[in-house]
Coordinates of C-alpha atoms and ligand atoms in Angstrom, one line a residue:
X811 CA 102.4 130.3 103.5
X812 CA 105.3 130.1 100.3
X813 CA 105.7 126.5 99.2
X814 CA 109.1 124.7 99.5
X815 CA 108.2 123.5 95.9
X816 CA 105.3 122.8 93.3
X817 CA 103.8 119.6 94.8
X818 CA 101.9 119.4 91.1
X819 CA 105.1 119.4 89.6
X820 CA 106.4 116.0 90.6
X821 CA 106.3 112.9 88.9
X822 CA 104.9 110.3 91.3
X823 CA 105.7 106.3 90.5
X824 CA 103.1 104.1 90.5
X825 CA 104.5 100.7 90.1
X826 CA 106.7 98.7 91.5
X827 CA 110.7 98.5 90.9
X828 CA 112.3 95.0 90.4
X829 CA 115.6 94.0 88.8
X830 CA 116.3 97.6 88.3
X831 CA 113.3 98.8 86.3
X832 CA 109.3 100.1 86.8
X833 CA 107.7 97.0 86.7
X834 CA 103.6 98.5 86.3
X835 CA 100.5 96.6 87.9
X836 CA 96.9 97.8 88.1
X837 CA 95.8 100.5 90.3
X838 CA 94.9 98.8 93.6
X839 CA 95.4 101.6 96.8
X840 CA 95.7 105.2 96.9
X841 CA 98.4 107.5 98.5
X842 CA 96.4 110.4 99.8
X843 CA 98.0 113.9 101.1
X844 CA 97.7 114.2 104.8
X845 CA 98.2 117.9 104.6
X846 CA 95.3 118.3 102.2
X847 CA 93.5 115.1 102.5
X848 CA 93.9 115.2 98.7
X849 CA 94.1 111.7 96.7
X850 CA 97.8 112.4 94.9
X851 CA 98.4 109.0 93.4
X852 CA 97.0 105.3 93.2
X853 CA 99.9 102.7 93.6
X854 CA 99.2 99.1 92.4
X855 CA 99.3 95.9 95.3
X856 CA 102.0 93.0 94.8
X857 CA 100.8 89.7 95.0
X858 CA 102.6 86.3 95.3
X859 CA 103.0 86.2 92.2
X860 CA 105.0 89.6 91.8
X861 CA 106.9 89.2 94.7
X862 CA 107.9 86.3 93.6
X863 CA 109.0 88.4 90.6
X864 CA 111.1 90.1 92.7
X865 CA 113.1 87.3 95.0
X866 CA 114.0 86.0 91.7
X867 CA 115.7 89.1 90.4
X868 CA 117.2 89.0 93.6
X869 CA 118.5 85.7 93.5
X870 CA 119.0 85.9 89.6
X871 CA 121.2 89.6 90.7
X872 CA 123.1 87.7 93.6
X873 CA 124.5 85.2 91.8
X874 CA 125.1 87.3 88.4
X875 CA 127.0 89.7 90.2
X876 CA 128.9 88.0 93.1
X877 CA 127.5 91.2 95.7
X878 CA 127.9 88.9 98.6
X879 CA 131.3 87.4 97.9
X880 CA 132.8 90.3 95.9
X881 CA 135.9 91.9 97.5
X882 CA 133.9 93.6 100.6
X883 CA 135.7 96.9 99.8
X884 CA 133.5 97.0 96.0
X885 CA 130.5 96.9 98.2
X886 CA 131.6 99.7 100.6
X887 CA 132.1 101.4 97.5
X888 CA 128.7 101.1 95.8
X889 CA 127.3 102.3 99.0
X890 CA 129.5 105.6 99.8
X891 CA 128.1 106.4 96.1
X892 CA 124.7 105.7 96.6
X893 CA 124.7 107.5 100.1
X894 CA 126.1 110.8 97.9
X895 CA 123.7 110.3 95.4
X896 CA 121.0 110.9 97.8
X897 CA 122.4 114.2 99.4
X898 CA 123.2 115.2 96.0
X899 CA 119.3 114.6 95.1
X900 CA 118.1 115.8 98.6
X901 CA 115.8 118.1 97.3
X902 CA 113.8 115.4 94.9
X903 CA 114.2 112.9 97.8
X904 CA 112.5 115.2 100.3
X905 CA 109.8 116.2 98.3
X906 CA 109.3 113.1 97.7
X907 CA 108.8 112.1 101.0
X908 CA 107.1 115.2 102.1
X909 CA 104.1 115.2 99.7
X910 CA 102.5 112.2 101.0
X911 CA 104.0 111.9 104.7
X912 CA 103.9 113.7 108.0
X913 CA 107.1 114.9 107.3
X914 CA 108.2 118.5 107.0
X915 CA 110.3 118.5 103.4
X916 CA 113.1 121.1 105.5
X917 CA 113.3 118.4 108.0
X918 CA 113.6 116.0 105.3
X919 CA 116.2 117.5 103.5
X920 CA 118.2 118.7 106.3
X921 CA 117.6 116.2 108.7
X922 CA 116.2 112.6 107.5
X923 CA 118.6 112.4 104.5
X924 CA 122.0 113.4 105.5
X925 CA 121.7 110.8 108.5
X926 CA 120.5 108.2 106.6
X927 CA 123.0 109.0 104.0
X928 CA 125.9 109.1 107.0
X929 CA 124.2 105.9 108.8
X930 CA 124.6 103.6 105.1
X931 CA 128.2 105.1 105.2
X932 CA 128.8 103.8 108.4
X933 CA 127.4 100.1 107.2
X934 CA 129.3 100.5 104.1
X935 CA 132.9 100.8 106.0
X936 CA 131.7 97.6 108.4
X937 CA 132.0 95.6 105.5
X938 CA 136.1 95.0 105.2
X939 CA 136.2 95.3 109.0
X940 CA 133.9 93.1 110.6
X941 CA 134.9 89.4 110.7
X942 CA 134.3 85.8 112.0
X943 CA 136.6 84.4 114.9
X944 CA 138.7 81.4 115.9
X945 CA 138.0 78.9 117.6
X946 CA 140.0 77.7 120.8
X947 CA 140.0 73.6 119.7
X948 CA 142.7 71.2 120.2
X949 CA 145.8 71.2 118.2
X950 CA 144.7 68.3 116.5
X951 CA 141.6 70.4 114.9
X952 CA 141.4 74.0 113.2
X953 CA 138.2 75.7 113.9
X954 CA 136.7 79.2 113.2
X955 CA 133.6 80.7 113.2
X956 CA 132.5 82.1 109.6
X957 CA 129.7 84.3 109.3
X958 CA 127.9 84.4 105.2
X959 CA 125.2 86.7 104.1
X960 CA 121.8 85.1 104.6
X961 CA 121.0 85.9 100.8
X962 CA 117.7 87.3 100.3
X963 CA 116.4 90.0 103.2
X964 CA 112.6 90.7 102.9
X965 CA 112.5 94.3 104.6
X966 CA 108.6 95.6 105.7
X967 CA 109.3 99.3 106.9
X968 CA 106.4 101.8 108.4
X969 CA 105.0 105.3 106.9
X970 CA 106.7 107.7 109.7
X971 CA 110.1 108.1 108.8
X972 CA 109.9 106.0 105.4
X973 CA 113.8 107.4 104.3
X974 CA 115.4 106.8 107.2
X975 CA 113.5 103.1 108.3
X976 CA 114.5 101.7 104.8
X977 CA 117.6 102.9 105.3
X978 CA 118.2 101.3 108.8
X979 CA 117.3 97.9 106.9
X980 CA 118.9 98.6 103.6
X981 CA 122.2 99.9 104.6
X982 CA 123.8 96.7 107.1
X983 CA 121.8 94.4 104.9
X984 CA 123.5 95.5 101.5
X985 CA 126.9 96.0 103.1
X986 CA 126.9 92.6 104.9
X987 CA 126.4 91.2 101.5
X988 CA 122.5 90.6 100.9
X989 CA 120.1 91.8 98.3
X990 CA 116.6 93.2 99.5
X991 CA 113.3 93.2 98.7
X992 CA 111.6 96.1 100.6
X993 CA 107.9 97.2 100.9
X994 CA 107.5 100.5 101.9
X995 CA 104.0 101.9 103.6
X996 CA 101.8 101.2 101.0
X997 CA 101.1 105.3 102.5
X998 CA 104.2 106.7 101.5
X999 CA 106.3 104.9 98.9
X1000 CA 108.0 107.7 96.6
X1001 CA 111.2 108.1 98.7
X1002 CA 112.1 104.4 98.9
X1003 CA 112.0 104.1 94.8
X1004 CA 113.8 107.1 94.2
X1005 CA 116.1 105.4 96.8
X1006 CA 115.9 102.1 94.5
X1007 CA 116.3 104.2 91.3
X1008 CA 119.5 106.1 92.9
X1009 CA 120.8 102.5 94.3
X1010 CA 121.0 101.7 90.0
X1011 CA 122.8 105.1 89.2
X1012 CA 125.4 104.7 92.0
X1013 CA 126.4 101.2 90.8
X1014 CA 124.6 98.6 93.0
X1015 CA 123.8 95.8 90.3
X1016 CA 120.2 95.5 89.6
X1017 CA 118.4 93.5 91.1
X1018 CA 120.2 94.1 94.9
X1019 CA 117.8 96.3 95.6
X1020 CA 114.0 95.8 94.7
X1021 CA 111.0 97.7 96.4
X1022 CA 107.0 95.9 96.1
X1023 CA 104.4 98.2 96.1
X1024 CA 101.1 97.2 98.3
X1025 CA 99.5 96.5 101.6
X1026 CA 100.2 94.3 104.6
X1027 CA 97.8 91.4 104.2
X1028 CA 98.4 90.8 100.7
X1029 CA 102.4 91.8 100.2
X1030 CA 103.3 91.8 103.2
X1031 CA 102.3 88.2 103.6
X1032 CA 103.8 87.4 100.6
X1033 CA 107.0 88.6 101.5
X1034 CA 107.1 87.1 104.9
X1035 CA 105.7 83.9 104.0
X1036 CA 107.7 83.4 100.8
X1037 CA 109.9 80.1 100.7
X1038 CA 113.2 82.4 98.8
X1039 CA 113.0 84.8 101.3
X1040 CA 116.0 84.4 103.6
X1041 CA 115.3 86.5 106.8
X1042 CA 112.6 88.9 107.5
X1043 CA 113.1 92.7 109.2
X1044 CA 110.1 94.5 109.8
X1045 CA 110.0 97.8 111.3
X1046 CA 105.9 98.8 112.6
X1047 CA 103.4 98.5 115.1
X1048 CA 103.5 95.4 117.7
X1049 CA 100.1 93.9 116.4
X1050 CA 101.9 93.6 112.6
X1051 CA 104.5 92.0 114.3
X1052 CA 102.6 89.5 115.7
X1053 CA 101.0 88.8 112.7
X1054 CA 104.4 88.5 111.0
X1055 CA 105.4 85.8 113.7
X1056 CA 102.4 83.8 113.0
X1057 CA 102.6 83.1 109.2
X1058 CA 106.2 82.5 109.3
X1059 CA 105.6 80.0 111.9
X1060 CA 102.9 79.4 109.6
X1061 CA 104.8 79.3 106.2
X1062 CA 108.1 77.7 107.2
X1063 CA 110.4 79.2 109.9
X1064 CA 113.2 82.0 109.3
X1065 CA 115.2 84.6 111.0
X1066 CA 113.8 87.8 112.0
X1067 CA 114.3 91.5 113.6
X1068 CA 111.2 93.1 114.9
X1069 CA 111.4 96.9 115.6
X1070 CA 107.9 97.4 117.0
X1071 CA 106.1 99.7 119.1
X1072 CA 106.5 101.8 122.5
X1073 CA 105.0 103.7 125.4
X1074 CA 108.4 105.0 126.9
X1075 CA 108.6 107.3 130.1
X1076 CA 110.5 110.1 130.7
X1077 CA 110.8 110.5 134.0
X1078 CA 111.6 113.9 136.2
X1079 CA 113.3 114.2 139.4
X1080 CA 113.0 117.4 141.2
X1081 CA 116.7 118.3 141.1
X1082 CA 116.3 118.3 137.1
X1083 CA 117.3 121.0 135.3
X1084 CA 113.5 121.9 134.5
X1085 CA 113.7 123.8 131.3
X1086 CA 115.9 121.6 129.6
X1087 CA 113.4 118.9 131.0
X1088 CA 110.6 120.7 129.5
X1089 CA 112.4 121.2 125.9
X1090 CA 113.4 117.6 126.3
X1091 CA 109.9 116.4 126.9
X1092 CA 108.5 118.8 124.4
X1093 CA 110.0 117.2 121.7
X1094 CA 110.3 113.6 122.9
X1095 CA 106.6 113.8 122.5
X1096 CA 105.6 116.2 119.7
X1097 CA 108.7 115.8 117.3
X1098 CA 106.6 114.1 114.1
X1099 CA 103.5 115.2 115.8
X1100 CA 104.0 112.0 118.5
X1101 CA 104.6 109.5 115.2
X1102 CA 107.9 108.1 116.4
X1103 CA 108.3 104.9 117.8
X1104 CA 110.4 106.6 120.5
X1105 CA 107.7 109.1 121.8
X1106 CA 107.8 109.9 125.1
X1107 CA 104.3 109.6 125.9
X1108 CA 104.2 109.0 129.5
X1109 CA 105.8 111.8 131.2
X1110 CA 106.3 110.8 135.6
X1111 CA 107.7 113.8 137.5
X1112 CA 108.5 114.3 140.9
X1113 CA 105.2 115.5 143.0
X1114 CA 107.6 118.8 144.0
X1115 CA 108.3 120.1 140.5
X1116 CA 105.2 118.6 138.6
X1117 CA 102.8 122.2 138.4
X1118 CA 106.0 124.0 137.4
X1119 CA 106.9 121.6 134.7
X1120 CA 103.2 121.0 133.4
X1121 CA 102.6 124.9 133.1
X1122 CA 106.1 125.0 131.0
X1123 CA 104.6 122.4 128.8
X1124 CA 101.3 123.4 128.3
X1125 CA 103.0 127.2 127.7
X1126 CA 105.0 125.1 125.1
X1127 CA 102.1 123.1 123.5
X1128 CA 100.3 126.2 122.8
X1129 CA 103.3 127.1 120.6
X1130 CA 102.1 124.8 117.9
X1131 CA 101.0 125.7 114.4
X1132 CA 100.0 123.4 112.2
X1133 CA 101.9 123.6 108.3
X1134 CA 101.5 121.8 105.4
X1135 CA 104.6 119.6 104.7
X1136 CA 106.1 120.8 101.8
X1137 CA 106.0 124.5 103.5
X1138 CA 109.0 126.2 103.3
X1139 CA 109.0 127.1 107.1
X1140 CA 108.9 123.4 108.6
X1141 CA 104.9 123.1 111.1
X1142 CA 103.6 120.8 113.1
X1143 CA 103.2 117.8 111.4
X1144 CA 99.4 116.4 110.3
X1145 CA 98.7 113.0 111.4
X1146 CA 99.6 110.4 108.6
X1147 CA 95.6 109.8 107.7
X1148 CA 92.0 110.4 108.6
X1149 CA 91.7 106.7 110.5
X1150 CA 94.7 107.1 112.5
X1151 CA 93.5 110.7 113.8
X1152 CA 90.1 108.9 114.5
X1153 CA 91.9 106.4 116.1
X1154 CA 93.9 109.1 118.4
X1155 CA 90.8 111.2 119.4
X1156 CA 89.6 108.1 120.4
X1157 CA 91.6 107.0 122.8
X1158 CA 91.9 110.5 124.2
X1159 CA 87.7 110.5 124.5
X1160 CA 87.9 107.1 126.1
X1161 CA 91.1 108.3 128.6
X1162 CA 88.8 110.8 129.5
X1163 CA 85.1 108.8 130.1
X1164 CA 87.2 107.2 132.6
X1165 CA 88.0 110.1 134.8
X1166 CA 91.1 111.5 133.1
X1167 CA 91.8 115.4 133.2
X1168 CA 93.0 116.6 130.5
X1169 CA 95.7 119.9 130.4
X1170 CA 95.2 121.4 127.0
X1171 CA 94.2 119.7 123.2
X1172 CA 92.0 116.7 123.0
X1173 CA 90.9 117.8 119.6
X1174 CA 91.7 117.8 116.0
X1175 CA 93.2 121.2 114.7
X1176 CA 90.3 123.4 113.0
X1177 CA 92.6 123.8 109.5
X1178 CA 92.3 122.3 106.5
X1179 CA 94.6 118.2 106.5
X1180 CA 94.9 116.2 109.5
X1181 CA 96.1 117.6 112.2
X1182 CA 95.7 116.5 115.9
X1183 CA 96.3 119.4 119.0
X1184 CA 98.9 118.9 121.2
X1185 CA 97.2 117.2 124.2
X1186 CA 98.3 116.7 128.0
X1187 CA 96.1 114.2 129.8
X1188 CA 96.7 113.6 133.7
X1189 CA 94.6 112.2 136.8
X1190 CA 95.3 108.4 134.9
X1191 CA 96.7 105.1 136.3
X1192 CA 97.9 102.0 134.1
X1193 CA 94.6 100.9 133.5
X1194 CA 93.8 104.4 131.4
X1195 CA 93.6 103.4 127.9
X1196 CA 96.0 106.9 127.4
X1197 CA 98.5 104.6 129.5
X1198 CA 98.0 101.4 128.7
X1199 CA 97.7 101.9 124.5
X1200 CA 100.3 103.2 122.4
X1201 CA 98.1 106.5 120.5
X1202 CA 101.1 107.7 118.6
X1203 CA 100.2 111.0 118.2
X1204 CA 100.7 114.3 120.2
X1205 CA 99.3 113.3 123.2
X1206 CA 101.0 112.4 127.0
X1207 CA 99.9 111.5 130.0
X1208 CA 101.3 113.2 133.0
X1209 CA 101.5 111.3 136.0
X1210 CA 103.5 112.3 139.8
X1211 CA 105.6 110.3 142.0
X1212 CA 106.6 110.4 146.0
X1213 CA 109.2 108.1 145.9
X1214 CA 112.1 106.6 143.7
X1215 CA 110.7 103.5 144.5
X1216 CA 107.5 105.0 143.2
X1217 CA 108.8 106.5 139.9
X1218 CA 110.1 102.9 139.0
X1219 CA 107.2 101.5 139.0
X1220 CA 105.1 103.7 137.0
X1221 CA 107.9 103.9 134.3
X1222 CA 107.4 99.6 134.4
X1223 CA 104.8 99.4 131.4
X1224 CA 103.3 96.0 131.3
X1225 CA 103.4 95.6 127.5
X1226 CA 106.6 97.8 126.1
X1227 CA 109.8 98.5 126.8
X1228 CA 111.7 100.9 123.5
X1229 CA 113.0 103.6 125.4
X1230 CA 113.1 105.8 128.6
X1231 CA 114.5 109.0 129.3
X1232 CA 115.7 110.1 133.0
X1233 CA 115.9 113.7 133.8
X1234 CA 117.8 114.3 137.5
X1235 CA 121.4 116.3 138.4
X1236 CA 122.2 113.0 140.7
X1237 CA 124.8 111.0 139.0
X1238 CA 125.0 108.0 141.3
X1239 CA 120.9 108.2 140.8
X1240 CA 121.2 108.3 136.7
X1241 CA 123.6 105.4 137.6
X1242 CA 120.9 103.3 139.9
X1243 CA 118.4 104.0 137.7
X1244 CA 119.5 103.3 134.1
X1245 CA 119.7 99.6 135.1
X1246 CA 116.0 99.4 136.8
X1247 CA 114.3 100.9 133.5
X1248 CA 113.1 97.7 131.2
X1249 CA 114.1 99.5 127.9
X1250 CA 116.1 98.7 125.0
X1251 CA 117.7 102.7 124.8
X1252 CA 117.8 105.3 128.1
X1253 CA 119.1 108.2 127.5
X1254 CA 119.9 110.7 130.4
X1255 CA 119.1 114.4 130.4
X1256 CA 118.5 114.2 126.6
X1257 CA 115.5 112.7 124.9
X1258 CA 116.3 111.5 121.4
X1259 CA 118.9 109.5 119.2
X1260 CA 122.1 111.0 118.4
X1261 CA 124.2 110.3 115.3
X1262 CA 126.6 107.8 117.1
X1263 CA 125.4 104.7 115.0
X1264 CA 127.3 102.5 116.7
X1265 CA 124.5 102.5 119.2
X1266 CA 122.1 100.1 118.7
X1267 CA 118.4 100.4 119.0
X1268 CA 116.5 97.6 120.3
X1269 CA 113.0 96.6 121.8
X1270 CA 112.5 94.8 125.4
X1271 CA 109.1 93.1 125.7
X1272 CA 106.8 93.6 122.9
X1273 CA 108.7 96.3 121.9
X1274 CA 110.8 94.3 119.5
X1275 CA 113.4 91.4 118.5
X1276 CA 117.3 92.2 117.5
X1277 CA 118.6 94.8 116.6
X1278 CA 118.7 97.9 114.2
X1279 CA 122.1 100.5 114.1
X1280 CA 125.4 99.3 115.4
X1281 CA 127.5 96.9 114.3
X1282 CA 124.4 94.0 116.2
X1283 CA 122.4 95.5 113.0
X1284 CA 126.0 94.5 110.4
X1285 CA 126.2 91.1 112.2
X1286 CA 122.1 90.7 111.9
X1287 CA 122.2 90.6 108.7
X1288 CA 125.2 87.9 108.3
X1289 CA 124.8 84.3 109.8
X1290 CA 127.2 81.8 111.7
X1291 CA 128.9 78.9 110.3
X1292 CA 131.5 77.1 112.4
X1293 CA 134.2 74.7 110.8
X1294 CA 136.0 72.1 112.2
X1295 CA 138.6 70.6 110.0
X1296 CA 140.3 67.6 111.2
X1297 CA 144.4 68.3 110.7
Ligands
NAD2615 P1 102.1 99.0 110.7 O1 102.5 97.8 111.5 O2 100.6 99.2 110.5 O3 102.7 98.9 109.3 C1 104.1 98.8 109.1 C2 104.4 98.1 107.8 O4 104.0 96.8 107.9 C3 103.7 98.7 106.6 O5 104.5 98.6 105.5 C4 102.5 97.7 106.5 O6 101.9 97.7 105.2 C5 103.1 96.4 106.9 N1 102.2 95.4 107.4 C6 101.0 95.6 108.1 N2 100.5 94.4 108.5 C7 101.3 93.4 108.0 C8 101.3 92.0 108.0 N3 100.3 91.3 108.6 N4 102.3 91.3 107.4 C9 103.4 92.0 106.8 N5 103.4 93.4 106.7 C10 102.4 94.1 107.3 O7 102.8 100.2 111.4 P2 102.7 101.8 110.9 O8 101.4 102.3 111.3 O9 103.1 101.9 109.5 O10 103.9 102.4 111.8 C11 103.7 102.7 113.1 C12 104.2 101.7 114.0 O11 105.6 101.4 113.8 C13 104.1 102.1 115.5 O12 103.7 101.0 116.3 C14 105.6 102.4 115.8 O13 105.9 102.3 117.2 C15 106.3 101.4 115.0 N6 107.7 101.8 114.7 C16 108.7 101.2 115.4 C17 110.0 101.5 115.2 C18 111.2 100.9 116.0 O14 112.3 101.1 115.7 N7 110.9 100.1 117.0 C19 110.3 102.6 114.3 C20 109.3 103.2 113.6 C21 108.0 102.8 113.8

């Protein structure tokens, strides 16, 4: 297999970037390969007192520099730099990203970077556009509704799309006027300095932008629990969250967006188009080797259609070959450590010491890294732990419906509610249906985002608070002031 590059030749960073330079610490975690299993780098782990470090450059690079109060357009055109910058440095960027993530460095650079680069664009030309509103009060009064940056933005993001979830915080919160201080997966934190160092080298004033190296007890904590600290957006699993809502109920109450976790259904009527279904369902479950938030992870399909569309799957499955990431040919992608594919295998052993069947995988990949097989599990209800837990990783149940009645209620998932895809030729069905499914996104006859940002994502349930993308994600980061002046 050729390499996309020499993984030994990169420079790694292994400390922390605040006010617009390294700032070192002592070794405290290390950043392992999941291709290889190889230990590539030790990072060192913030504490209070280095956040702290960092809110004050923040603050100190707020008021030094006006960013929030600037004319908007200045900001917009930081930003348009800074998103060039990356595709300009795409291949640095990605193989940055690639050597310690489950990310394929082609997907990376082709994929990952010119969205997110497209997606800060599209936050950057909010900024002159989006405005407050007046009031209807009586002629005796003038009132409007302002809206203000918060200030300081303390962004937590997860290890499976590290580029693009720091840029989902990072580009409505800079453009609405904010400066950040981000903590990457303590797993995979090369791409989001690199981003940091390119933010300096486009023109956004030190400081702005500031990324804490370390884990989510200690830094985390400290970020979310920090008094400077305006609002909080976190991006991860459901259980964090909750852990994230306790301290700062905990530590003094602020604003927050919570993009969290999913078990979304994709659900298959018999008058589908069945091989776009099966493509559909392919990759809403194996895309990232099952590591997206969106998965599709519960496929329901119409009793009539289901041994057709299981045997297109399975024939797909079996397609898979696992590749190290910074391949030249993008793989399959490993599973982002040795824990989480522990954790995956066993929930798949438990789905199946309660009676599951299971279709094809239900084990790790024999080659070297972490890689997990792509696995179809069926004969489940919603008390199966393979229903019931989000696994993300390549595995899905597959369960069959009678009814539409029937379908509904399976796609109901006590605990989530991310996403759901519908795959039927019936319009006034698609119609019916979108507004039964509990989900923050449906998409019909497709299974995936597109690049219209203006579409937000959000989470029903315990599948999140606010909003990320559209202009919700602009106006989450800016917050209300209404004015009455007496005339
Ligand atoms: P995770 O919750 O373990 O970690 C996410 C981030 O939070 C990391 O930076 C981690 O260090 C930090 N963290 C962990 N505990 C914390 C705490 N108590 N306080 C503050 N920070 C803490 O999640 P992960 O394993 O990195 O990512 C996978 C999860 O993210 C999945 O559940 C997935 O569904 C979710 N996710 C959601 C979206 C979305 O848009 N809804 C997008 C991507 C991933």
């Amino acid at each position: 297999m050729s390499c996309a590059y020499d993984p030994s030749g990169l420079t790694l960073p292994n400390a922390h970037f605040i006010g617009g330079e390294y700032v070192g610490g002592p070794a405290a975690l290390n950043v392992v390969s999941p291709s290889t299993g190889a230990i590539i780098g030790e990072i060192p782990c913030a504490d209070v007192e280095v956040v702290d470090r960092a809110v004050q450059a923040a603050r100190t690079a707020l008021a030094a520099s006006n960013w929030g109060g600037m004319q908007p357009r200045d900001r917009t055109r930081a930003l348009c730099a800074w998103a060039d910058l990356m595709e300009a440095e795409a291949e640095t960027l990605a193989a940055l990203e690639a050597i310690c993530s489950s990310r394929p460095y082609a997907h990376v650079r082709t994929g990952d970077i010119v969205v997110t680069a497209e997606q800060i664009r599209f936050f950057a030309e909010l900024a002159d556009k989006e405005c407050g509103a007046l009031a209807p009060v009586s002629d005796s009064h003038f009132g409007y509704i302002a809206d203000e940056p918060y200030g300081v933005i303390g962004a937590i993001t997860p290890w499976n799309f590290p580029i693009s979830m720091a840029g989902w915080k990072l580009g409505p919160a800079l453009a609405a006027g904010n400066a950040v201080v981000l903590k990457p997966s303590e797993m995979t934190p090369y791409s989001t300095l690199y981003m940091a160092e390119l933010a300096i080298r486009a023109g956004i004033p030190a400081g702005i932008f500031n990324v804490v190296l370390g884990d989510g007890p200690t830094t985390g904590a400290a970020i979310t629990g920090h008094a400077g600290i305006d609002k909080v957006s976190f991006t991860g699993s459901t259980r964090a969250g909750g852990a994230i809502m306790e301290n700062i109920a905990r530590t003094g109450i602020k604003p927050m967006t919570l993009e969290l976790g999913g078990k979304s259904p994709m659900v298959v009527f018999a008058d589908a188009d069945l091989d776009l279904a099966a493509d559909c369902l392919d990759r809403g479950i194996m895309s990232n080797a099952g590591q997206a938030c969106v998965s599709g992870s519960r496929m329901i399909v119409a009793h009539e259609v289901a041994d057709a569309l299981a045997a297109k799957l399975t024939q797909r499955f079996a397609r898979y070959r696992p590749a190290n990431t910074f391949a030249s040919e993008p793989g399959f992608s490993p599973i982002i450590s040795e824990t989480q594919l522990g954790r995956i295998d066993s929930i798949v052993q438990a789905a199946a010491s309660q009676g599951a069947e299971m279709l094809c995988g239900a084990a790790r990949f024999d080659h070297e890294g972490s890689y997990y097989q792509p696995t179809l599990i069926t004969g489940v209800d919603d008390t199966n732990p393979a229903v019931r837990d989000e696994i993300f990783g390549p595995v899905a149940t597959f369960q069959t419906f009678g009814s539409e009645d029937e379908a509904m209620a399976l796609a109901r998932h006590a605990t989530y509610g991310l996403c759901a895809g519908l795959f039927t030729r019936d319009l006034s069905r698609a119609m019916r249906l979108t507004r039964k499914l509990e989900a923050g996104t449906v998409w019909v006859n497709r299974y995936g985002r597109s690049r219209d940002h203006i579409l937000p994502t959000t989470g029903w349930k315990s599948s999140g608070l606010g909003h990320d993308l559209g202009r919700e994600a602009y106006h989450a980061n800016r917050r209300k002031k209404s004015v009455l002046i007496d005339l």
